[in-house]
Tab-separated table of C-alpha atoms and ligand atoms in Angstrom:
chain	number	residue	atom	x	y	z
U	27	MET	CA	0.045	-0.021	0.249
U	28	SER	CA	1.224	3.573	-0.849
U	29	SER	CA	2.165	5.480	2.227
U	30	TYR	CA	-0.725	8.000	0.984
U	31	PHE	CA	-3.152	5.210	2.088
U	32	HIS	CA	-3.065	4.643	5.560
U	33	TYR	CA	-4.542	4.266	8.728
U	34	ARG	CA	-4.856	6.837	11.596
U	35	ASP	CA	-6.786	6.049	14.415
U	36	ASN	CA	-7.479	2.688	12.697
U	37	ARG	CA	-9.374	4.841	9.806
U	38	LEU	CA	-8.208	4.135	6.399
U	39	TYR	CA	-7.181	7.589	5.176
U	40	ALA	CA	-6.629	8.582	1.295
U	41	GLU	CA	-4.001	11.822	1.896
U	42	GLN	CA	-5.943	13.762	4.656
U	43	VAL	CA	-9.220	12.518	3.766
U	44	PRO	CA	-11.357	9.354	5.819
U	45	LEU	CA	-12.024	6.852	3.086
U	46	ALA	CA	-15.534	6.574	5.118
U	47	ASP	CA	-16.286	9.997	4.037
U	48	ILE	CA	-16.075	9.315	0.581
U	49	ALA	CA	-18.441	6.717	0.956
U	50	ALA	CA	-21.216	8.957	3.122
U	51	ARG	CA	-20.641	11.420	0.185
U	52	PHE	CA	-20.495	9.737	-2.939
U	53	GLY	CA	-21.797	5.963	-1.954
U	54	THR	CA	-20.178	2.569	-3.255
U	55	PRO	CA	-18.895	1.164	-5.095
U	56	CYS	CA	-16.536	4.216	-5.809
U	57	TYR	CA	-13.071	4.630	-7.147
U	58	VAL	CA	-10.599	6.533	-5.143
U	59	TYR	CA	-7.387	8.446	-6.490
U	60	SER	CA	-4.410	9.840	-4.741
U	61	ARG	CA	-3.234	12.698	-6.686
U	62	ALA	CA	0.074	12.893	-4.857
U	63	VAL	CA	0.685	9.104	-5.766
U	64	LEU	CA	-0.037	9.912	-9.449
U	65	THR	CA	2.134	12.818	-9.266
U	66	ASP	CA	5.056	11.177	-7.381
U	67	SER	CA	5.280	7.981	-9.692
U	68	PHE	CA	5.764	10.477	-12.555
U	69	HIS	CA	8.061	12.447	-11.080
U	70	ARG	CA	10.076	9.247	-10.336
U	71	PHE	CA	10.338	8.557	-14.148
U	72	THR	CA	11.333	12.209	-14.999
U	73	GLU	CA	14.034	12.115	-11.890
U	74	ALA	CA	15.324	9.031	-13.408
U	75	LEU	CA	15.772	10.219	-17.028
U	76	GLN	CA	17.037	13.774	-15.931
U	77	GLY	CA	19.871	14.700	-18.970
U	78	ARG	CA	18.029	12.200	-21.380
U	79	GLU	CA	15.959	12.980	-23.941
U	80	HIS	CA	12.794	11.697	-23.520
U	81	LEU	CA	9.075	11.264	-23.259
U	82	ILE	CA	6.881	9.946	-21.043
U	83	CYS	CA	3.696	8.440	-22.617
U	84	TYR	CA	1.188	7.291	-20.458
U	85	ALA	CA	-0.651	4.450	-21.230
U	86	VAL	CA	-3.938	5.484	-21.330
U	87	LYS	CA	-6.037	2.009	-21.279
U	88	ALA	CA	-4.891	1.678	-17.701
U	89	ASN	CA	-7.062	4.289	-16.283
U	90	SER	CA	-8.379	6.759	-18.961
U	91	ASN	CA	-10.720	9.514	-16.474
U	92	LEU	CA	-10.116	13.014	-17.784
U	93	ALA	CA	-8.864	14.284	-14.738
U	94	ILE	CA	-6.097	11.673	-14.460
U	95	LEU	CA	-5.204	12.441	-18.052
U	96	ASN	CA	-5.215	16.122	-17.150
U	97	ILE	CA	-2.906	15.687	-14.017
U	98	PHE	CA	-0.418	14.040	-16.509
U	99	ALA	CA	-0.794	16.479	-19.186
U	100	ARG	CA	0.101	18.844	-16.970
U	101	LEU	CA	3.479	17.152	-15.716
U	102	GLY	CA	4.471	16.977	-19.415
U	103	ALA	CA	3.387	13.767	-20.281
U	104	GLY	CA	2.654	12.681	-23.310
U	105	PHE	CA	0.172	9.796	-24.013
U	106	ASP	CA	0.005	6.108	-25.639
U	107	ILE	CA	-3.190	5.490	-27.132
U	108	VAL	CA	-4.740	2.503	-28.904
U	109	SER	CA	-7.839	3.880	-30.339
U	110	GLY	CA	-9.606	6.930	-31.662
U	111	GLY	CA	-11.478	6.994	-28.371
U	112	GLU	CA	-8.714	7.433	-26.428
U	113	LEU	CA	-7.058	10.423	-28.629
U	114	GLN	CA	-10.511	12.030	-28.333
U	115	ARG	CA	-10.392	11.764	-24.102
U	116	VAL	CA	-6.609	12.991	-24.332
U	117	LEU	CA	-7.694	15.766	-26.464
U	118	ALA	CA	-10.569	16.389	-24.385
U	119	ALA	CA	-8.355	16.487	-21.090
U	120	GLY	CA	-5.862	19.057	-22.509
U	121	GLY	CA	-3.362	16.758	-24.132
U	122	ASP	CA	-0.566	17.554	-26.965
U	123	ALA	CA	-1.614	15.320	-29.939
U	124	ARG	CA	2.247	15.864	-30.695
U	125	LYS	CA	3.101	14.042	-27.774
U	126	VAL	CA	0.755	11.122	-28.605
U	127	VAL	CA	2.072	7.443	-29.905
U	128	PHE	CA	-0.913	4.931	-31.284
U	129	SER	CA	-0.101	1.625	-30.693
U	130	GLY	CA	-2.719	-1.671	-31.324
U	131	VAL	CA	-2.751	-4.025	-34.160
U	132	GLY	CA	-6.301	-3.041	-35.582
U	133	LYS	CA	-6.331	0.799	-36.271
U	134	SER	CA	-9.372	1.485	-38.589
U	135	VAL	CA	-9.219	4.390	-41.847
U	136	ALA	CA	-11.197	6.257	-39.279
U	137	GLU	CA	-8.882	6.148	-36.455
U	138	MET	CA	-5.750	7.132	-39.031
U	139	LEU	CA	-7.913	9.716	-40.152
U	140	MET	CA	-8.257	11.441	-36.793
U	141	ALA	CA	-4.810	10.584	-35.577
U	142	LEU	CA	-3.230	12.316	-38.798
U	143	ASP	CA	-5.660	14.985	-38.441
U	144	ALA	CA	-4.712	15.808	-34.757
U	145	GLY	CA	-1.210	15.678	-35.854
U	146	ILE	CA	0.215	12.768	-33.386
U	147	LEU	CA	3.600	12.207	-32.967
U	148	CYS	CA	3.741	8.740	-34.350
U	149	PHE	CA	1.932	5.533	-35.257
U	150	ASN	CA	3.331	2.361	-33.801
U	151	VAL	CA	2.778	0.344	-36.942
U	152	GLU	CA	2.273	-3.316	-36.368
U	153	SER	CA	1.838	-5.192	-39.840
U	154	ALA	CA	2.796	-4.878	-43.548
U	155	ALA	CA	-0.922	-4.384	-44.215
U	156	GLU	CA	-1.130	-1.681	-41.966
U	157	LEU	CA	1.911	0.404	-43.508
U	158	ASP	CA	-0.056	0.299	-46.983
U	159	ARG	CA	-3.476	1.248	-45.242
U	160	LEU	CA	-1.864	4.534	-43.602
U	161	ASN	CA	0.486	5.410	-46.280
U	162	ASP	CA	-2.886	5.558	-48.331
U	163	VAL	CA	-4.937	7.356	-45.619
U	164	ALA	CA	-2.281	9.735	-45.418
U	165	GLU	CA	-2.051	10.433	-49.453
U	166	SER	CA	-5.656	10.899	-49.436
U	167	MET	CA	-4.992	13.904	-46.832
U	168	GLY	CA	-2.088	15.155	-48.432
U	169	LYS	CA	-0.134	14.285	-45.484
U	170	ILE	CA	2.876	12.317	-44.405
U	171	ALA	CA	2.203	9.932	-41.615
U	172	PRO	CA	5.282	9.397	-38.639
U	173	VAL	CA	6.085	5.822	-38.200
U	174	SER	CA	7.659	3.648	-35.985
U	175	LEU	CA	7.375	-0.363	-36.391
U	176	ARG	CA	6.086	-2.087	-33.278
U	177	VAL	CA	8.704	-5.017	-33.113
U	178	ASN	CA	8.003	-8.053	-31.406
U	179	PRO	CA	11.550	-9.006	-29.979
U	180	ASP	CA	10.631	-12.412	-28.860
U	181	VAL	CA	11.481	-12.089	-25.195
U	182	ASP	CA	9.711	-14.162	-22.302
U	183	PRO	CA	8.340	-11.079	-19.875
U	184	LYS	CA	7.810	-13.961	-17.552
U	185	THR	CA	4.322	-12.386	-16.525
U	186	HIS	CA	0.640	-13.491	-16.693
U	187	PRO	CA	-0.232	-15.335	-20.478
U	188	TYR	CA	-3.159	-12.898	-20.977
U	189	ILE	CA	-0.823	-10.211	-21.038
U	190	SER	CA	2.340	-11.448	-22.212
U	191	THR	CA	2.988	-9.439	-25.859
U	192	GLY	CA	6.425	-9.999	-26.938
U	193	LEU	CA	6.598	-13.692	-27.864
U	194	LYS	CA	6.544	-15.155	-31.093
U	195	GLN	CA	3.538	-16.566	-30.779
U	196	ASN	CA	1.462	-13.416	-29.527
U	197	LYS	CA	-0.453	-11.340	-32.283
U	198	PHE	CA	1.558	-7.915	-31.462
U	199	GLY	CA	4.352	-6.468	-33.172
U	200	VAL	CA	6.111	-7.420	-36.584
U	201	ALA	CA	8.842	-10.250	-36.511
U	202	TYR	CA	12.332	-9.299	-35.192
U	203	ASP	CA	13.491	-11.108	-38.503
U	204	GLU	CA	11.045	-9.239	-40.805
U	205	ALA	CA	11.927	-5.751	-39.441
U	206	ILE	CA	14.450	-4.593	-41.685
U	207	ALA	CA	12.605	-5.853	-44.900
U	208	LEU	CA	9.325	-3.934	-43.542
U	209	TYR	CA	11.355	-0.953	-43.031
U	210	ARG	CA	12.873	-0.907	-46.560
U	211	LYS	CA	9.254	-1.345	-47.435
U	212	ALA	CA	8.165	1.853	-45.278
U	213	ARG	CA	10.800	4.099	-46.675
U	214	ASN	CA	9.600	3.243	-50.329
U	215	LEU	CA	5.928	4.353	-49.445
U	216	SER	CA	5.389	8.126	-50.308
U	217	HIS	CA	3.576	9.354	-47.373
U	218	LEU	CA	5.348	7.645	-44.652
U	219	ARG	CA	8.206	8.947	-42.761
U	220	ILE	CA	10.331	6.409	-40.290
U	221	THR	CA	10.489	8.190	-37.074
U	222	GLY	CA	11.256	5.190	-34.786
U	223	VAL	CA	10.939	1.942	-33.559
U	224	ALA	CA	8.929	0.516	-30.944
U	225	CYS	CA	8.249	-2.236	-28.447
U	226	HIS	CA	6.123	-4.000	-25.411
U	227	ILE	CA	6.544	-7.109	-24.132
U	228	GLY	CA	4.231	-7.528	-21.790
U	229	SER	CA	2.390	-6.319	-18.490
U	230	GLN	CA	3.110	-6.748	-14.647
U	231	LEU	CA	6.637	-7.795	-15.107
U	232	THR	CA	8.733	-7.740	-11.928
U	233	GLU	CA	12.017	-8.629	-13.121
U	234	PRO	CA	14.484	-6.430	-14.910
U	235	GLY	CA	16.153	-8.920	-17.386
U	236	PRO	CA	13.459	-9.167	-20.055
U	237	PHE	CA	13.315	-5.152	-20.384
U	238	ILE	CA	17.093	-5.384	-20.791
U	239	ALA	CA	16.976	-8.285	-23.466
U	240	ALA	CA	14.250	-6.377	-25.047
U	241	ALA	CA	16.545	-3.233	-25.204
U	242	GLU	CA	19.361	-4.944	-26.624
U	243	LYS	CA	17.653	-6.529	-29.447
U	244	ILE	CA	15.685	-3.567	-30.345
U	245	LEU	CA	18.902	-1.399	-30.299
U	246	LEU	CA	20.595	-4.044	-32.422
U	247	LEU	CA	17.869	-3.344	-35.068
U	248	ALA	CA	18.460	0.526	-34.487
U	249	ASP	CA	21.838	-0.032	-35.806
U	250	ALA	CA	21.373	-1.769	-38.571
U	251	LEU	CA	18.613	0.517	-39.758
U	252	ALA	CA	21.241	3.294	-39.208
U	253	ALA	CA	23.787	1.360	-41.213
U	254	GLU	CA	21.144	1.327	-44.169
U	255	GLY	CA	20.521	5.053	-44.062
U	256	MET	CA	17.393	4.814	-41.628
U	257	PRO	CA	18.753	6.391	-38.607
U	258	LEU	CA	16.053	6.504	-36.065
U	259	GLU	CA	14.586	9.550	-33.852
U	260	HIS	CA	13.351	8.039	-30.929
U	261	ILE	CA	13.340	4.430	-29.639
U	262	ASP	CA	10.178	3.562	-27.427
U	263	LEU	CA	10.666	0.425	-25.129
U	264	GLY	CA	7.008	0.599	-24.213
U	265	GLY	CA	5.514	-0.026	-20.837
U	266	GLY	CA	5.203	-3.202	-18.901
U	267	LEU	CA	6.679	-2.517	-15.267
U	268	GLY	CA	4.981	-4.125	-12.601
U	269	ILE	CA	3.802	-3.088	-9.213
U	270	ARG	CA	3.520	-4.810	-5.849
U	271	TYR	CA	-0.107	-6.337	-5.388
U	272	ARG	CA	1.069	-8.955	-2.723
U	273	ASP	CA	4.223	-9.843	-2.257
U	274	GLU	CA	5.882	-9.077	-5.685
U	275	THR	CA	9.291	-7.237	-5.697
U	276	PRO	CA	9.331	-5.504	-9.200
U	277	PRO	CA	12.285	-2.816	-9.576
U	278	GLU	CA	12.021	0.404	-8.447
U	279	ILE	CA	11.282	3.039	-11.412
U	280	ALA	CA	14.740	4.363	-10.888
U	281	ASP	CA	16.270	1.123	-11.075
U	282	TYR	CA	14.306	0.382	-14.109
U	283	VAL	CA	15.252	3.209	-15.713
U	284	ALA	CA	18.686	3.024	-14.835
U	285	ALA	CA	19.072	-0.493	-16.155
U	286	LEU	CA	17.396	0.855	-19.515
U	287	LEU	CA	19.962	4.042	-19.608
U	288	GLY	CA	22.894	1.328	-19.127
U	289	VAL	CA	21.884	-0.421	-22.435
U	290	LEU	CA	20.999	2.861	-24.048
U	291	ARG	CA	24.557	3.988	-23.854
U	292	GLY	CA	26.137	5.319	-26.637
U	293	HIS	CA	22.664	5.921	-28.365
U	294	SER	CA	21.321	9.441	-28.683
U	295	GLU	CA	17.988	8.495	-29.989
U	296	LYS	CA	15.242	10.162	-27.757
U	297	LEU	CA	14.136	7.713	-25.474
U	298	ILE	CA	9.900	6.938	-25.164
U	299	LEU	CA	8.502	5.046	-22.428
U	300	GLU	CA	4.884	3.859	-22.184
U	301	PRO	CA	3.890	3.033	-18.366
U	302	GLY	CA	0.717	2.582	-17.662
U	303	ARG	CA	0.009	0.375	-14.304
U	304	ILE	CA	3.111	1.770	-12.908
U	305	LEU	CA	1.716	5.056	-12.821
U	306	VAL	CA	-1.843	4.446	-11.108
U	307	GLY	CA	-2.285	1.148	-9.973
U	308	ASN	CA	-1.198	1.707	-6.414
U	309	ALA	CA	-2.804	5.509	-6.632
U	310	GLY	CA	-6.008	3.776	-6.398
U	311	VAL	CA	-8.529	2.003	-4.356
U	312	LEU	CA	-12.124	0.728	-5.081
U	313	LEU	CA	-14.325	1.429	-1.906
U	314	THR	CA	-17.233	-1.051	-1.466
U	315	ARG	CA	-19.752	-1.865	1.466
U	316	VAL	CA	-20.320	-5.361	2.709
U	317	GLU	CA	-24.545	-5.914	1.854
U	318	TYR	CA	-24.462	-9.072	3.483
U	319	LEU	CA	-22.573	-11.692	5.418
U	320	LYS	CA	-23.646	-14.997	4.330
U	321	HIS	CA	-22.321	-18.403	5.712
U	322	GLY	CA	-22.625	-21.083	3.385
U	323	GLU	CA	-22.159	-24.825	3.910
U	324	GLU	CA	-18.138	-24.954	3.155
U	325	LYS	CA	-17.511	-20.969	3.160
U	326	ASN	CA	-18.487	-17.824	4.463
U	327	PHE	CA	-19.126	-15.332	2.106
U	328	ALA	CA	-19.005	-11.635	2.361
U	329	ILE	CA	-21.325	-10.041	-0.333
U	330	VAL	CA	-20.274	-6.702	-1.344
U	331	ASP	CA	-21.775	-3.867	-3.409
U	332	ALA	CA	-18.537	-4.387	-5.955
U	333	ALA	CA	-18.176	-6.855	-8.569
U	334	MET	CA	-16.731	-8.393	-11.319
U	335	ASN	CA	-17.861	-5.497	-13.431
U	336	ASP	CA	-16.314	-2.910	-11.360
U	337	LEU	CA	-13.507	-4.846	-11.099
U	338	MET	CA	-12.710	-7.703	-13.567
U	339	ARG	CA	-8.933	-8.538	-12.446
U	340	PRO	CA	-9.907	-11.154	-10.201
U	341	ALA	CA	-12.175	-13.294	-12.635
U	342	LEU	CA	-10.271	-12.431	-15.506
U	343	TYR	CA	-6.491	-12.992	-14.362
U	344	ASP	CA	-7.173	-14.663	-11.391
U	345	ALA	CA	-5.331	-11.411	-9.747
U	346	PHE	CA	-4.957	-10.786	-6.334
U	347	HIS	CA	-5.528	-7.423	-4.927
U	348	GLU	CA	-5.381	-6.862	-1.287
U	349	ILE	CA	-8.618	-6.058	0.745
U	350	LEU	CA	-8.441	-3.906	4.127
U	351	PRO	CA	-11.015	-2.739	6.446
U	352	VAL	CA	-11.739	0.868	5.920
U	353	GLU	CA	-12.600	1.349	9.916
U	354	ARG	CA	-10.932	-1.115	12.012
U	355	GLU	CA	-12.274	-0.883	15.387
U	356	ILE	CA	-15.730	-0.675	14.243
U	357	ASN	CA	-14.981	-3.942	11.695
U	358	ALA	CA	-13.537	-6.058	14.533
U	359	PRO	CA	-16.375	-8.367	16.370
U	360	PRO	CA	-14.774	-10.364	19.183
U	361	LEU	CA	-12.108	-12.654	17.543
U	362	PRO	CA	-13.443	-16.230	16.832
U	363	ASN	CA	-12.554	-18.909	19.632
U	364	PRO	CA	-10.232	-21.050	18.616
U	365	PRO	CA	-12.628	-23.510	17.197
U	366	PRO	CA	-12.866	-27.121	19.429
U	367	LEU	CA	-10.922	-29.748	17.636
U	368	GLY	CA	-13.022	-32.700	15.910
U	369	GLY	CA	-16.592	-33.205	15.848
U	370	GLU	CA	-18.871	-31.941	13.065
U	371	GLY	CA	-20.376	-29.000	13.205
U	372	ALA	CA	-18.069	-27.864	15.684
U	373	ILE	CA	-17.054	-24.647	13.936
U	374	GLU	CA	-19.269	-22.416	14.418
U	375	LYS	CA	-19.171	-20.942	11.166
U	376	SER	CA	-20.488	-17.639	12.210
U	377	ASN	CA	-17.520	-17.193	14.098
U	378	SER	CA	-15.067	-17.734	11.295
U	379	SER	CA	-13.048	-14.894	10.131
U	380	ILE	CA	-11.682	-16.473	6.371
U	381	PHE	CA	-14.065	-14.846	3.668
U	382	GLU	CA	-14.820	-15.413	-0.014
U	383	ILE	CA	-15.282	-11.727	-0.915
U	384	VAL	CA	-17.743	-11.829	-3.597
U	385	GLY	CA	-20.235	-9.144	-5.744
U	386	PRO	CA	-23.678	-9.666	-6.254
U	387	ILE	CA	-23.334	-10.669	-9.976
U	388	CYS	CA	-24.559	-13.866	-11.216
U	389	GLU	CA	-21.429	-16.024	-11.827
U	390	THR	CA	-19.176	-17.917	-9.861
U	391	GLY	CA	-16.492	-16.291	-11.191
U	392	ASP	CA	-17.622	-12.953	-9.910
U	393	PHE	CA	-15.057	-12.763	-6.943
U	394	ILE	CA	-13.109	-10.022	-5.666
U	395	GLY	CA	-10.828	-11.912	-3.301
U	396	HIS	CA	-10.236	-15.341	-1.838
U	397	ALA	CA	-9.885	-16.902	1.140
U	398	ARG	CA	-9.271	-13.633	3.101
U	399	SER	CA	-8.644	-13.841	6.383
U	400	MET	CA	-10.174	-11.015	8.300
U	401	ALA	CA	-12.805	-9.788	10.836
U	402	ILE	CA	-15.850	-8.247	8.717
U	403	ALA	CA	-18.909	-6.805	10.298
U	404	PRO	CA	-21.886	-6.455	8.495
U	405	GLN	CA	-22.534	-3.204	6.101
U	406	ALA	CA	-18.687	-2.683	6.802
U	407	LEU	CA	-16.804	-0.251	4.059
U	408	LEU	CA	-13.788	-2.009	2.648
U	409	ALA	CA	-11.387	-1.040	0.549
U	410	VAL	CA	-9.480	-3.062	-2.434
U	411	LEU	CA	-6.302	-1.927	-2.888
U	412	SER	CA	-3.961	-1.554	-5.911
U	413	ALA	CA	-7.014	-0.716	-8.142
U	414	GLY	CA	-5.977	2.313	-9.987
U	415	ALA	CA	-5.053	0.517	-12.870
U	416	TYR	CA	-7.206	-1.577	-15.354
U	417	GLY	CA	-9.876	-1.331	-12.804
U	418	MET	CA	-12.273	1.565	-13.774
U	419	SER	CA	-10.980	1.278	-17.245
U	420	MET	CA	-12.064	-2.701	-17.882
U	421	SER	CA	-15.094	-2.084	-16.154
U	422	SER	CA	-18.482	-2.761	-18.036
U	423	ASN	CA	-22.108	-2.984	-17.147
U	424	TYR	CA	-22.964	-6.412	-17.008
U	425	ASN	CA	-26.111	-7.184	-15.027
U	426	THR	CA	-27.004	-3.715	-15.912
U	427	ARG	CA	-24.978	-2.172	-13.217
U	428	PRO	CA	-24.294	1.397	-13.856
U	429	ARG	CA	-20.548	2.035	-13.133
U	430	ALA	CA	-18.897	3.083	-10.355
U	431	ALA	CA	-18.113	6.718	-9.371
U	432	GLU	CA	-14.529	8.171	-9.196
U	433	VAL	CA	-12.984	10.048	-6.816
U	434	ILE	CA	-9.582	12.142	-6.762
U	435	VAL	CA	-8.776	13.235	-3.449
U	436	ASP	CA	-5.870	16.222	-3.455
U	437	GLY	CA	-4.840	16.490	0.302
U	438	ASN	CA	-7.647	17.556	2.166
U	439	ASN	CA	-10.123	17.751	-0.760
U	440	MET	CA	-12.092	15.105	-2.520
U	441	HIS	CA	-13.040	15.856	-6.134
U	442	LEU	CA	-15.850	13.746	-7.572
U	443	VAL	CA	-14.039	13.305	-11.142
U	444	ARG	CA	-16.690	10.708	-12.649
U	445	GLU	CA	-20.282	10.766	-11.572
U	446	ARG	CA	-21.766	7.003	-10.849
U	447	GLU	CA	-23.729	6.229	-14.056
U	448	THR	CA	-26.973	6.401	-14.361
U	449	VAL	CA	-29.084	3.151	-15.463
U	450	ARG	CA	-31.360	5.484	-17.918
U	451	GLN	CA	-27.860	6.422	-19.687
U	452	LEU	CA	-27.410	2.341	-20.362
U	453	TYR	CA	-29.841	2.193	-22.120
U	454	ALA	CA	-30.307	5.415	-23.652
U	455	GLY	CA	-29.714	4.152	-26.951
U	456	GLU	CA	-31.869	1.146	-27.326
U	457	LYS	CA	-34.882	1.062	-29.021
U	458	LEU	CA	-38.227	-1.117	-29.001
U	459	ILE	CA	-39.632	-2.525	-32.530
U	460	SER	CA	-42.911	-2.644	-33.398
W	11	LLP	N1	2.219	-0.091	-24.211
W	11	LLP	C1	1.508	-0.838	-25.091
W	11	LLP	C2	1.569	-1.208	-26.276
W	11	LLP	C3	0.646	-1.782	-24.272
W	11	LLP	O1	-0.273	-2.862	-24.645
W	11	LLP	C4	0.319	-1.791	-22.899
W	11	LLP	C5	-0.244	-2.504	-22.133
W	11	LLP	C6	1.251	-0.311	-22.073
W	11	LLP	C7	1.849	0.218	-22.921
W	11	LLP	C8	0.922	-0.558	-20.459
W	11	LLP	O2	1.548	-1.432	-19.961
W	11	LLP	P1	1.666	-1.566	-18.369
W	11	LLP	O3	2.537	-0.456	-18.026
W	11	LLP	O4	0.056	-0.879	-17.821
W	11	LLP	O5	2.076	-2.615	-17.842
W	11	LLP	N2	-5.394	-5.783	-18.122
W	11	LLP	C9	-4.000	-6.155	-17.983
W	11	LLP	C10	-3.060	-5.335	-18.182
W	11	LLP	C11	-3.153	-5.053	-19.883
W	11	LLP	C12	-2.169	-4.475	-20.613
W	11	LLP	C13	-2.015	-4.199	-21.754
W	11	LLP	N3	-0.931	-3.345	-22.308
W	11	LLP	C14	-4.475	-5.994	-16.182
W	11	LLP	O6	-5.285	-5.638	-15.892
W	11	LLP	O7	-3.217	-6.723	-15.782
């Protein structure tokens, strides 16, 4: 837990604001972010990169709330986007299009038109067909599109298979061995201008090794391109730095950057990074209230008002998120007596303090946490930690559940940065037929 989320007199605070006050004012489920954590993590990058020409392109997909994008824009960030929608968010939040890199394997013509019109920094192109399409679209607009190839370095990131992207078998990027040929092709397309190279090998990496291995391969490629008369302006090493959810020990930002700069020694190209999770993950918690305590045959359930539609990571990746009581004293009923040994039914289930923390959705996969040993009072407020990244941005309306409110805490102040959705908004575009 970041130090900006802390207990004072047994009450959990975000900066100087008790989380219980936020729940009382805005209801639950509610995402709460600390501005100080957002700012601090960004500054760690800029400090580590001092003296090196660089651009931190925050990966919008991690959390695309306009207020968060705006905070990063004001700190000088660029943005890594993967859709026209994300571009519109960046622009609406006051981001600078000239600091935007556009990743993704499936860019549509409409998205290319929008991005060329906005004047983004670079398209990270992921296939030969995309080079052709981008060239055609640029030509139709009388523009020259800046391009990098996203190269797949075939490095094992040693992370969850759903979020590893830099292996040969993944759909991402162009094959390392084909990269030079594709650069030659790009050079010959009249409405493209080669500006760089990009790679991104996966997310939630907890060791520096794979980043270094990928960077080394990308630099070899950059050298080979320079030797062919295609010097690059920038090298984009993607995102992927992991955070601590439970007991992981990912490198510190400073150490990660230092390791990359070590590999880059002798290279003067501008360094672009695309961090997402590391900037926002531990800046946010999901506040939820217990609706019911239910003692099943084999397990005890705390049924909370947040569900897999609000935070999909546990259901999708079996991801672990720490869960803490928002008010420790109120939440602490007498600790269970040690269960008498042996004898069926000897354990009084209501005393058990091992809970399945689950949501109200009609799916067994709807859980927030398994087998959590904690005291939970009826109606208690809980905080699901490390929920700032890929929480709200992956939320859905399954079971016609309006999406949660979002609040940013800044010192003593709380700001509602996204209203809770209403059910009317959910079906506003739907029509009956006769
Ligand atoms: N750049 C590109 C091209 C990406 O695909 C991603 C993430 C990033 C940067 C940012 O990666 P980060 O620094 O956040 O690791 N939903 C999953 C994570 C999916 C990541 C997809 N790509 C999760 O909840 O763990």
